[in-house]
Amino acid sequence: MNWKKVKKAAALVTLSVIWVVLIGFVEKKGQEKTFQKVEIDLEAVSGVYFVEEKEIATLISQSFPELKPGLPATQIPLAEVEKRLIGHPFIKKAEASVGQKGILKVEIEQHEPIARIARPMAADGYITTDGLIIPTSSSYTSRVLILEGDYAEQLMNQGSLEGMPELMPLIEYITGDEFWKAQITELEIRKRNDIRLHQQVGKQVIEFGDGFDIESKFDRIEVLYQEILPRKGWNAYDRISVKFKNQIVCE
């Protein structure tokens, strides 16, 4: 008889038994674990909280009244909690889990506004970095690019930029450049192919046309700023247009 093989087999059997016992112990402890409280981990957007921890805690307690201390951890509806939180307009992602001490930990990621649709006769809305359109927050205001005009209001009613996907690259181009972010204060969107830029300096409204050929149009606007207006004066023209290909019209 090969005693080495016997000892090795016995050791493996012993380890297997220990492993099974440990698994059973952990499972039993998991079944015995009970809900204690909710802990919220809320990630800020540029240092701003558009939804507050207190609001999230209230939402959870009102939506899930069964969450009382002593509730078995196995009965905590994690998926339902996540689904309910994602239904909040400012919550982009929610992950719920239960720790060893029975604490329901909820990790929240907010939507990030990149522009604001301003409406004179109705509530404003934010455009998020994902192209969604959500309500403004009663808690905080984000200083972002302003959009106005009839077509901008139509987009607000659609709930996203799917009807004008070329708008997001234009917004990202402006907000991603320090100079244009400071200089362009507003996009006036009258029609899908009639976008006008309002400036921080200069009385003229720049006719941008549609949301395509962005870099070429801004290259021409840069020529305007660097070569034409310094010589002619910032208020020398009433109309400036770059909507026609390879042209800049000043009148």
XYZ file of N, CA and C in Angstrom:
753
model
N 0.850 -1.204 0.000
C 0.000 0.000 0.000
C 0.884 1.253 0.000
N 0.537 2.177 -0.852
C 1.299 3.424 -0.949
C 0.745 4.416 0.072
N 1.471 4.518 1.234
C 0.966 5.372 2.322
C 0.982 6.851 1.963
N 1.880 7.232 1.107
C 1.924 8.643 0.711
C 0.646 9.045 -0.020
N 0.195 8.115 -0.912
C -1.039 8.401 -1.659
C -2.243 8.407 -0.727
N -2.219 7.493 0.255
C -3.326 7.426 1.209
C -3.401 8.711 2.034
N -2.236 9.170 2.520
C -2.189 10.399 3.299
C -2.648 11.603 2.479
N -2.225 11.627 1.222
C -2.614 12.732 0.341
C -4.114 12.747 0.109
N -4.682 11.545 -0.107
C -6.131 11.434 -0.330
C -6.889 11.834 0.922
N -6.357 11.406 2.090
C -7.010 11.741 3.355
C -6.990 13.244 3.594
N -5.861 13.871 3.249
C -5.735 15.325 3.422
C -6.734 16.055 2.534
N -6.901 15.567 1.301
C -7.852 16.202 0.381
C -9.283 16.064 0.887
N -9.596 14.884 1.421
C -10.940 14.656 1.966
C -11.185 15.584 3.149
N -10.169 15.711 4.002
C -10.306 16.593 5.184
C -10.519 18.034 4.763
N -9.748 18.503 3.778
C -9.895 19.873 3.297
C -11.270 20.096 2.691
N -11.753 19.072 1.976
C -13.081 19.190 1.359
C -14.161 19.307 2.418
N -14.027 18.511 3.460
C -15.012 18.557 4.548
C -14.990 19.919 5.226
N -13.782 20.430 5.488
C -13.641 21.753 6.121
C -14.258 22.824 5.243
N -14.013 22.717 3.933
C -14.544 23.707 2.989
C -16.078 23.704 2.981
N -16.659 22.498 2.980
C -18.117 22.369 3.004
C -18.680 22.962 4.286
N -18.014 22.684 5.397
C -18.463 23.213 6.689
C -18.407 24.735 6.701
N -17.312 25.292 6.158
C -17.171 26.745 6.117
C -18.253 27.381 5.252
N -18.530 26.771 4.105
C -19.576 27.290 3.225
C -20.922 27.264 3.944
N -21.186 26.163 4.609
C -22.442 26.056 5.349
C -22.538 27.089 6.450
N -21.399 27.341 7.117
C -21.372 28.328 8.194
C -21.651 29.732 7.653
N -20.985 30.060 6.537
C -21.184 31.378 5.919
C -22.627 31.550 5.463
N -23.181 30.479 4.839
C -24.570 30.552 4.377
C -25.527 30.734 5.550
N -25.247 30.037 6.642
C -26.106 30.152 7.810
C -26.046 31.556 8.387
N -24.822 32.112 8.449
C -24.661 33.470 8.954
C -25.379 34.465 8.057
N -25.306 34.203 6.717
C -25.989 35.087 5.777
C -27.490 35.054 5.969
N -28.003 33.858 6.260
C -29.442 33.727 6.476
C -29.870 34.381 7.792
N -28.968 34.352 8.785
C -29.289 34.942 10.078
C -29.147 36.461 10.073
N -28.396 37.015 9.109
C -28.135 38.452 9.055
C -29.438 39.215 8.836
N -29.598 40.314 9.549
C -30.817 41.110 9.434
C -30.509 42.559 9.073
N -31.480 43.198 8.468
C -31.339 44.609 8.069
C -31.200 45.502 9.302
N -30.264 46.459 9.224
C -30.054 47.389 10.332
C -30.371 48.837 9.941
N -29.793 49.276 8.820
C -30.002 50.658 8.387
C -29.551 50.821 6.936
N -29.809 52.037 6.395
C -29.391 52.362 5.028
C -28.202 53.312 5.088
N -27.206 53.013 4.276
C -26.029 53.881 4.163
C -25.911 54.312 2.708
N -25.872 55.624 2.459
C -25.894 56.151 1.093
C -24.535 56.740 0.726
N -24.007 56.300 -0.391
C -22.747 56.823 -0.931
C -23.083 57.582 -2.205
N -23.088 58.905 -2.123
C -23.523 59.756 -3.230
C -22.333 60.471 -3.851
N -22.122 60.249 -5.144
C -20.994 60.852 -5.856
C -21.394 62.212 -6.412
N -20.633 63.251 -6.063
C -20.939 64.605 -6.524
C -20.559 64.776 -7.988
N -21.202 65.744 -8.662
C -20.871 66.111 -10.030
C -20.285 67.516 -9.994
N -18.966 67.614 -10.258
C -18.268 68.909 -10.195
C -18.505 69.587 -8.844
N -18.521 68.782 -7.784
C -18.699 69.317 -6.444
C -20.131 69.654 -6.082
N -21.076 69.314 -6.941
C -22.482 69.670 -6.718
C -23.324 68.405 -6.560
N -24.286 68.475 -5.650
C -25.232 67.371 -5.440
C -26.615 67.837 -5.892
N -27.073 67.322 -7.027
C -28.389 67.708 -7.544
C -29.509 66.962 -6.831
N -29.152 65.873 -6.186
C -30.089 65.139 -5.336
C -29.364 64.917 -4.016
N -30.066 65.038 -2.904
C -29.429 64.963 -1.597
C -29.658 63.605 -0.934
N -28.752 63.262 -0.021
C -28.848 61.977 0.676
C -30.190 61.846 1.408
N -30.628 62.935 2.009
C -31.894 62.912 2.748
C -33.057 62.561 1.824
N -33.018 63.122 0.597
C -34.076 62.836 -0.382
C -34.065 61.368 -0.785
N -32.868 60.802 -0.974
C -32.743 59.395 -1.354
C -33.232 58.494 -0.227
N -32.842 58.825 1.007
C -33.264 58.018 2.157
C -34.785 58.040 2.304
N -35.385 59.205 2.093
C -36.843 59.321 2.182
C -37.512 58.500 1.089
N -36.950 58.564 -0.112
C -37.500 57.810 -1.237
C -37.485 56.309 -0.948
N -36.387 55.821 -0.375
C -36.271 54.392 -0.069
C -37.267 53.992 1.023
N -37.334 54.798 2.084
C -38.214 54.437 3.205
C -39.685 54.468 2.803
N -40.059 55.415 1.933
C -41.450 55.499 1.502
C -41.799 54.396 0.497
N -40.843 54.040 -0.345
C -41.094 53.024 -1.366
C -41.024 51.607 -0.797
N -40.247 51.432 0.278
C -40.061 50.088 0.858
C -40.275 50.152 2.373
N -41.524 50.295 2.791
C -41.822 50.391 4.231
C -41.454 49.146 5.018
N -41.249 48.021 4.314
C -40.887 46.782 5.000
C -39.441 46.788 5.499
N -38.647 47.764 5.068
C -37.250 47.844 5.497
C -37.172 48.385 6.917
N -37.337 47.478 7.879
C -37.264 47.809 9.291
C -36.151 46.969 9.929
N -35.497 47.496 10.959
C -34.471 46.695 11.642
C -35.022 45.347 12.069
N -34.278 44.288 11.748
C -34.712 42.935 12.064
C -35.196 42.159 10.864
N -35.449 42.849 9.742
C -35.875 42.155 8.531
C -34.743 41.261 8.041
N -34.994 39.970 7.771
C -33.931 39.090 7.260
C -33.289 39.669 6.002
N -31.970 39.607 5.948
C -31.237 40.192 4.823
C -31.667 39.586 3.496
N -32.076 38.308 3.520
C -32.492 37.633 2.287
C -33.783 38.226 1.718
N -34.505 38.988 2.530
C -35.774 39.571 2.081
C -35.626 41.030 1.636
N -34.414 41.558 1.653
C -34.190 42.936 1.199
C -34.242 42.951 -0.328
N -35.168 43.697 -0.935
C -35.347 43.678 -2.401
C -34.322 44.568 -3.121
N -33.107 44.067 -3.242
C -32.015 44.874 -3.797
C -32.313 45.365 -5.217
N -32.754 44.466 -6.082
C -33.018 44.845 -7.478
C -34.120 45.894 -7.561
N -35.149 45.744 -6.728
C -36.258 46.697 -6.746
C -35.813 48.068 -6.240
N -34.922 48.072 -5.244
C -34.388 49.335 -4.723
C -33.627 50.069 -5.821
N -32.770 49.331 -6.547
C -32.003 49.944 -7.634
C -32.932 50.498 -8.712
N -33.930 49.715 -9.090
C -34.870 50.131 -10.134
C -35.624 51.390 -9.728
N -36.044 51.446 -8.463
C -36.790 52.628 -7.985
C -35.906 53.868 -8.000
N -34.649 53.736 -7.607
C -33.746 54.888 -7.553
C -33.386 55.388 -8.953
N -33.196 54.473 -9.884
C -32.853 54.874 -11.250
C -34.020 55.622 -11.895
N -35.213 55.436 -11.357
C -36.370 56.184 -11.852
C -36.330 57.650 -11.491
N -35.445 58.027 -10.568
C -35.293 59.443 -10.208
C -34.592 60.168 -11.350
N -35.069 61.352 -11.768
C -34.499 62.014 -12.948
C -33.026 62.366 -12.847
N -32.498 62.571 -11.636
C -31.095 62.957 -11.511
C -30.163 61.793 -11.184
N -30.701 60.586 -11.027
C -29.859 59.433 -10.705
C -29.568 58.643 -11.978
N -28.303 58.527 -12.303
C -27.866 57.815 -13.505
C -27.676 56.323 -13.238
N -27.106 55.996 -12.078
C -26.811 54.603 -11.755
C -26.979 54.392 -10.250
N -27.493 53.233 -9.873
C -27.655 52.890 -8.464
C -27.287 51.430 -8.252
N -26.468 51.168 -7.243
C -26.087 49.799 -6.895
C -26.353 49.586 -5.411
N -27.126 48.555 -5.102
C -27.481 48.251 -3.715
C -26.877 46.920 -3.299
N -26.335 46.877 -2.091
C -25.755 45.641 -1.561
C -25.900 45.638 -0.038
N -25.798 44.440 0.558
C -25.921 44.306 2.007
C -24.590 43.833 2.571
N -24.036 44.581 3.538
C -22.776 44.215 4.160
C -22.968 43.194 5.262
N -21.846 42.770 5.872
C -21.880 41.734 6.907
C -22.665 42.162 8.138
N -22.734 43.460 8.395
C -23.425 43.960 9.581
C -24.896 44.283 9.317
N -25.380 43.890 8.146
C -26.784 44.128 7.837
C -27.084 45.536 7.371
N -26.065 46.237 6.946
C -26.248 47.611 6.462
C -26.507 47.582 4.963
N -27.610 48.175 4.538
C -27.940 48.288 3.121
C -27.173 49.477 2.555
N -26.155 49.191 1.753
C -25.337 50.246 1.174
C -25.815 50.542 -0.246
N -26.101 51.819 -0.501
C -26.594 52.243 -1.807
C -25.598 53.230 -2.405
N -25.009 52.861 -3.537
C -24.050 53.739 -4.231
C -24.767 54.422 -5.388
N -24.701 55.764 -5.402
C -25.443 56.570 -6.367
C -24.499 57.366 -7.263
N -24.755 57.314 -8.566
C -24.043 58.163 -9.531
C -25.067 59.089 -10.190
N -24.792 60.386 -10.179
C -25.731 61.357 -10.719
C -25.523 61.596 -12.216
N -26.583 62.070 -12.870
C -26.426 62.570 -14.229
C -25.648 63.882 -14.181
N -24.896 64.165 -15.244
C -24.103 65.395 -15.299
C -24.660 66.336 -16.365
N -25.165 67.507 -15.972
C -25.680 68.467 -16.953
C -24.537 69.103 -17.748
N -24.766 69.289 -19.043
C -23.766 69.938 -19.889
C -24.336 71.190 -20.544
N -25.664 71.309 -20.577
C -26.323 72.491 -21.144
C -27.713 72.603 -20.531
N -28.302 73.790 -20.690
C -29.629 74.031 -20.115
C -30.550 74.614 -21.175
N -31.715 74.018 -21.328
C -32.728 74.551 -22.234
C -33.602 75.519 -21.442
N -33.582 76.786 -21.848
C -34.348 77.815 -21.156
C -35.632 78.093 -21.927
N -36.756 78.022 -21.217
C -38.059 78.258 -21.842
C -38.780 79.383 -21.103
N -39.190 80.434 -21.815
C -39.830 81.569 -21.150
C -41.194 81.265 -20.558
N -41.919 80.315 -21.131
C -43.294 80.051 -20.701
C -43.461 78.696 -20.014
N -42.356 78.023 -19.721
C -42.438 76.704 -19.083
C -41.143 76.437 -18.315
N -41.105 75.314 -17.608
C -39.928 74.964 -16.814
C -38.734 74.639 -17.706
N -37.558 74.997 -17.237
C -36.329 74.698 -17.965
C -35.977 73.217 -17.808
N -34.955 72.801 -18.543
C -34.461 71.436 -18.423
C -32.975 71.378 -18.710
N -32.320 70.357 -18.190
C -30.898 70.145 -18.443
C -30.703 69.091 -19.531
N -29.666 69.281 -20.337
C -29.186 68.235 -21.229
C -27.999 67.581 -20.529
N -28.034 66.257 -20.378
C -26.945 65.561 -19.691
C -25.855 65.174 -20.686
N -24.732 64.730 -20.147
C -23.623 64.290 -20.994
C -23.976 63.051 -21.806
N -25.061 62.378 -21.448
C -25.529 61.203 -22.191
C -26.580 61.568 -23.233
N -26.880 62.865 -23.363
C -27.864 63.294 -24.356
C -29.300 63.196 -23.892
N -29.507 62.954 -22.601
C -30.860 62.939 -22.064
C -31.273 64.345 -21.646
N -32.563 64.592 -21.593
C -33.065 65.875 -21.141
C -33.879 65.626 -19.879
N -33.444 66.249 -18.779
C -34.060 66.005 -17.482
C -34.498 67.328 -16.864
N -35.378 67.280 -15.861
C -35.810 68.533 -15.213
C -34.660 69.201 -14.468
N -34.814 70.471 -14.176
C -33.832 71.156 -13.346
C -34.030 70.745 -11.891
N -33.009 70.995 -11.087
C -33.058 70.626 -9.677
C -33.527 71.801 -8.823
N -34.334 71.491 -7.819
C -34.781 72.531 -6.891
C -33.707 72.838 -5.855
N -32.676 71.992 -5.790
C -31.629 72.159 -4.786
C -30.457 73.000 -5.287
N -30.033 72.753 -6.527
C -28.850 73.429 -7.043
C -29.041 73.810 -8.509
N -28.279 74.825 -8.929
C -28.270 75.256 -10.324
C -26.859 75.097 -10.872
N -26.750 74.519 -12.041
C -25.455 74.335 -12.680
C -25.247 75.405 -13.755
N -24.104 76.060 -13.705
C -23.792 77.097 -14.697
C -23.258 76.428 -15.966
N -24.125 76.296 -16.928
C -23.785 75.607 -18.170
C -24.252 76.437 -19.363
N -23.922 75.967 -20.546
C -24.333 76.635 -21.781
C -25.855 76.679 -21.881
N -26.386 77.848 -22.292
C -27.834 78.031 -22.397
C -28.295 77.791 -23.835
N -29.404 77.074 -23.993
C -30.039 76.867 -25.294
C -31.441 77.471 -25.259
N -31.771 78.216 -26.300
C -33.105 78.796 -26.420
C -33.600 78.623 -27.853
N -34.854 78.974 -28.076
C -35.420 78.909 -29.421
C -36.494 77.858 -29.561
N -37.280 77.983 -30.638
C -38.422 77.090 -30.854
C -38.003 75.623 -30.956
N -36.918 75.355 -31.686
C -36.523 73.957 -31.866
C -35.944 73.382 -30.577
N -35.285 74.222 -29.788
C -34.773 73.764 -28.489
C -35.926 73.338 -27.597
N -37.033 74.066 -27.655
C -38.210 73.708 -26.863
C -38.813 72.392 -27.354
N -38.749 72.143 -28.650
C -39.244 70.867 -29.176
C -38.405 69.706 -28.640
N -37.090 69.909 -28.559
C -36.208 68.875 -28.028
C -36.550 68.583 -26.572
N -36.883 69.635 -25.835
C -37.254 69.473 -24.432
C -38.438 68.511 -24.309
N -39.369 68.636 -25.200
C -40.565 67.786 -25.157
C -40.263 66.341 -25.562
N -39.157 66.134 -26.303
C -38.799 64.787 -26.751
C -38.055 63.989 -25.684
N -37.449 64.683 -24.740
C -36.776 63.999 -23.638
C -35.347 63.570 -23.907
N -34.854 63.775 -25.137
C -33.469 63.431 -25.461
C -33.066 64.160 -26.738
N -31.795 63.985 -27.136
C -31.292 64.607 -28.359
C -31.342 63.662 -29.554
N -32.128 62.619 -29.462
C -32.221 61.666 -30.572
C -32.729 62.344 -31.846
N -33.565 63.361 -31.689
C -34.087 64.068 -32.860
C -33.086 65.015 -33.481
N -31.964 65.279 -32.776
C -30.920 66.166 -33.302
C -29.564 65.711 -32.742
N -29.089 64.541 -33.143
C -27.858 63.991 -32.566
C -26.616 64.837 -32.822
N -26.643 65.664 -33.871
C -25.478 66.505 -34.181
C -25.293 67.635 -33.174
N -26.301 67.864 -32.331
C -26.200 68.955 -31.363
C -25.195 68.655 -30.255
N -25.126 67.403 -29.826
C -24.211 67.058 -28.741
C -22.741 67.330 -29.094
N -22.245 66.941 -30.269
C -20.859 67.281 -30.606
C -20.603 68.784 -30.601
N -21.601 69.576 -31.001
C -21.443 71.036 -30.992
C -21.334 71.539 -29.551
N -22.199 71.058 -28.684
C -22.153 71.468 -27.276
C -20.822 71.049 -26.654
N -20.388 69.819 -26.944
C -19.123 69.320 -26.388
C -17.935 70.125 -26.915
N -18.001 70.540 -28.164
C -16.909 71.329 -28.742
C -16.782 72.664 -28.012
N -17.901 73.316 -27.774
C -17.882 74.627 -27.114
C -17.458 74.497 -25.655
N -18.081 73.567 -24.927
C -17.793 73.440 -23.496
C -16.426 72.813 -23.220
N -15.869 72.139 -24.214
C -14.565 71.519 -24.025
C -13.393 72.430 -24.333
N -13.660 73.633 -24.823
C -12.616 74.605 -25.155
C -12.757 75.808 -24.226
N -11.711 76.146 -23.507
C -11.791 77.218 -22.514
C -12.192 78.561 -23.137
N -11.663 78.867 -24.319
C -11.980 80.157 -24.948
C -13.434 80.206 -25.388
N -13.881 79.170 -26.134
C -15.251 79.184 -26.639
C -16.252 79.044 -25.505
N -15.876 78.337 -24.475
C -16.769 78.192 -23.319
C -17.034 79.545 -22.662
N -16.012 80.387 -22.626
C -16.168 81.721 -22.040
C -16.838 82.698 -23.001
N -16.598 82.530 -24.285
C -17.065 83.501 -25.284
C -18.498 83.244 -25.749
N -18.872 81.965 -25.929
C -20.217 81.641 -26.410
C -21.122 81.430 -25.206
N -22.080 82.325 -25.031
C -22.954 82.272 -23.853
C -24.265 81.540 -24.111
N -24.656 81.462 -25.389
C -25.979 80.891 -25.668
C -26.060 80.370 -27.097
N -26.780 79.277 -27.274
C -27.130 78.781 -28.602
C -28.623 79.037 -28.810
N -28.941 79.770 -29.844
C -30.345 79.982 -30.198
C -30.681 79.028 -31.345
N -31.549 78.083 -31.086
C -31.871 77.064 -32.089
C -33.288 77.319 -32.584
N -33.394 78.013 -33.704
C -34.706 78.330 -34.271
C -35.279 77.138 -35.035
N -34.413 76.534 -35.850
C -34.747 75.330 -36.590
C -33.542 74.400 -36.505
N -33.696 73.182 -36.996
C -32.577 72.243 -36.923
C -31.375 72.745 -37.716
N -31.625 73.479 -38.793
C -30.530 74.001 -39.618
C -30.327 75.497 -39.427
N -30.842 76.036 -38.326
C -30.704 77.469 -38.055
C -30.283 77.684 -36.601
N -28.983 77.473 -36.356
C -28.395 77.681 -35.024
C -27.655 79.017 -35.044
N -27.837 79.807 -33.993
C -27.170 81.110 -33.905
C -26.411 81.188 -32.580
N -25.210 81.721 -32.642
C -24.352 81.815 -31.465
C -24.413 83.225 -30.896
N -24.669 83.336 -29.608
C -24.636 84.627 -28.919
C -23.313 84.724 -28.171
N -22.655 85.884 -28.277
C -21.308 86.054 -27.757
C -21.276 86.825 -26.443
N -20.190 86.602 -25.718
C -19.924 87.381 -24.509
C -19.456 88.779 -24.887
N -18.619 88.860 -25.935
C -18.087 90.139 -26.413
C -18.549 90.344 -27.847
N -19.124 91.507 -28.139
C -19.617 91.787 -29.491
C -21.126 91.660 -29.551
N -21.764 92.598 -30.231
C -23.233 92.624 -30.284
C -23.804 91.665 -31.328
N -22.950 91.239 -32.274
C -23.458 90.427 -33.380
C -23.829 89.010 -32.944
N -24.891 88.530 -33.546
C -25.244 87.123 -33.415
C -24.652 86.395 -34.612
N -23.916 85.318 -34.355
C -23.246 84.590 -35.432
C -24.173 83.502 -35.967
N -24.476 83.577 -37.265
C -25.307 82.560 -37.905
C -24.435 81.332 -38.182
N -24.708 80.263 -37.442
C -23.887 79.055 -37.531
C -24.447 78.051 -38.531
N -25.752 78.143 -38.801
C -26.380 77.180 -39.714
C -26.737 75.893 -38.992
N -26.431 74.745 -39.607
C -26.716 73.468 -38.958
C -25.581 73.083 -38.014
N -25.710 71.911 -37.389
C -24.722 71.493 -36.404
C -23.588 70.657 -36.962
N -23.393 70.709 -38.260
C -22.329 69.933 -38.891
C -21.138 70.830 -39.273
N -20.040 70.203 -39.694
C -18.844 70.937 -40.142
C -18.361 71.892 -39.051
N -18.370 71.409 -37.814
C -18.125 72.265 -36.646
C -16.730 72.898 -36.660
N -15.691 72.106 -36.842
C -14.330 72.631 -36.752
C -14.067 73.687 -37.810
N -14.533 73.457 -39.027
C -14.331 74.423 -40.106
C -15.012 75.752 -39.782
N -16.217 75.679 -39.230
C -16.946 76.908 -38.905
C -16.250 77.680 -37.789
N -15.769 76.971 -36.784
C -15.080 77.658 -35.700
C -13.715 78.182 -36.129
N -13.080 77.522 -37.080
C -11.833 78.062 -37.630
C -12.094 79.418 -38.287
N -13.224 79.538 -38.979
C -13.568 80.816 -39.616
C -13.955 81.875 -38.581
N -14.643 81.459 -37.530
C -14.972 82.412 -36.469
C -13.698 82.897 -35.782
N -12.713 82.014 -35.657
C -11.436 82.402 -35.060
C -10.718 83.433 -35.921
N -10.794 83.285 -37.230
C -10.233 84.289 -38.139
C -10.931 85.629 -37.925
N -12.229 85.581 -37.742
C -13.000 86.784 -37.479
C -12.477 87.491 -36.227
N -12.265 86.733 -35.152
C -11.817 87.309 -33.892
C -10.386 87.829 -33.962
N -9.532 87.099 -34.655
C -8.112 87.435 -34.645
C -7.716 88.473 -35.687
N -8.400 88.492 -36.830
C -7.943 89.340 -37.926
C -8.931 90.442 -38.335
N -10.223 90.156 -38.294
C -11.195 91.110 -38.834
C -11.690 92.102 -37.785
N -12.227 91.607 -36.695
C -12.812 92.493 -35.687
C -11.795 93.412 -35.003
N -10.561 92.951 -34.746
C -9.593 93.879 -34.145
C -9.323 95.100 -35.041
N -9.429 94.935 -36.358
C -9.196 96.055 -37.280
C -10.455 96.882 -37.502
N -11.587 96.210 -37.623
C -12.830 96.899 -37.946
C -13.593 97.385 -36.714
N -13.335 96.758 -35.578
C -14.075 97.085 -34.364
C -15.073 95.980 -34.042
N -15.287 95.727 -32.743
C -16.113 94.603 -32.325
C -17.581 94.775 -32.683
N -18.004 95.990 -32.907
C -19.409 96.233 -33.254
C -19.558 96.806 -34.661
N -18.598 96.491 -35.520
C -18.604 97.065 -36.878
C -19.665 96.435 -37.774
N -20.069 95.208 -37.499
C -20.998 94.512 -38.372
C -22.295 94.170 -37.631
N -23.363 94.146 -38.393
C -24.657 93.764 -37.837
C -24.941 92.277 -38.039
N -24.327 91.687 -39.051
C -24.590 90.284 -39.377
C -23.295 89.566 -39.686
N -23.109 88.405 -39.064
C -21.949 87.555 -39.317
C -22.457 86.137 -39.535
N -22.000 85.503 -40.603
C -22.478 84.160 -40.918
C -21.332 83.264 -41.370
N -21.338 82.038 -40.847
C -20.384 81.016 -41.303
C -21.141 79.775 -41.772
N -22.416 79.924 -42.039
C -23.231 78.751 -42.373
C -22.972 78.216 -43.773
N -22.380 79.044 -44.645
C -22.060 78.573 -45.996
C -20.643 78.021 -46.023
N -20.463 76.931 -46.713
C -19.190 76.215 -46.721
C -18.033 77.104 -47.170
N -16.967 77.127 -46.378
C -15.731 77.853 -46.658
C -15.930 79.354 -46.828
N -16.971 79.891 -46.215
C -17.224 81.333 -46.320
C -17.464 81.929 -44.939
N -17.121 83.221 -44.838
C -17.501 84.004 -43.673
C -18.056 85.315 -44.202
N -19.301 85.588 -43.884
C -20.012 86.758 -44.408
C -20.167 87.775 -43.291
N -19.684 88.999 -43.516
C -19.808 90.084 -42.544
C -20.498 91.266 -43.219
N -21.607 91.719 -42.661
C -22.341 92.833 -43.251
C -22.666 93.884 -42.186
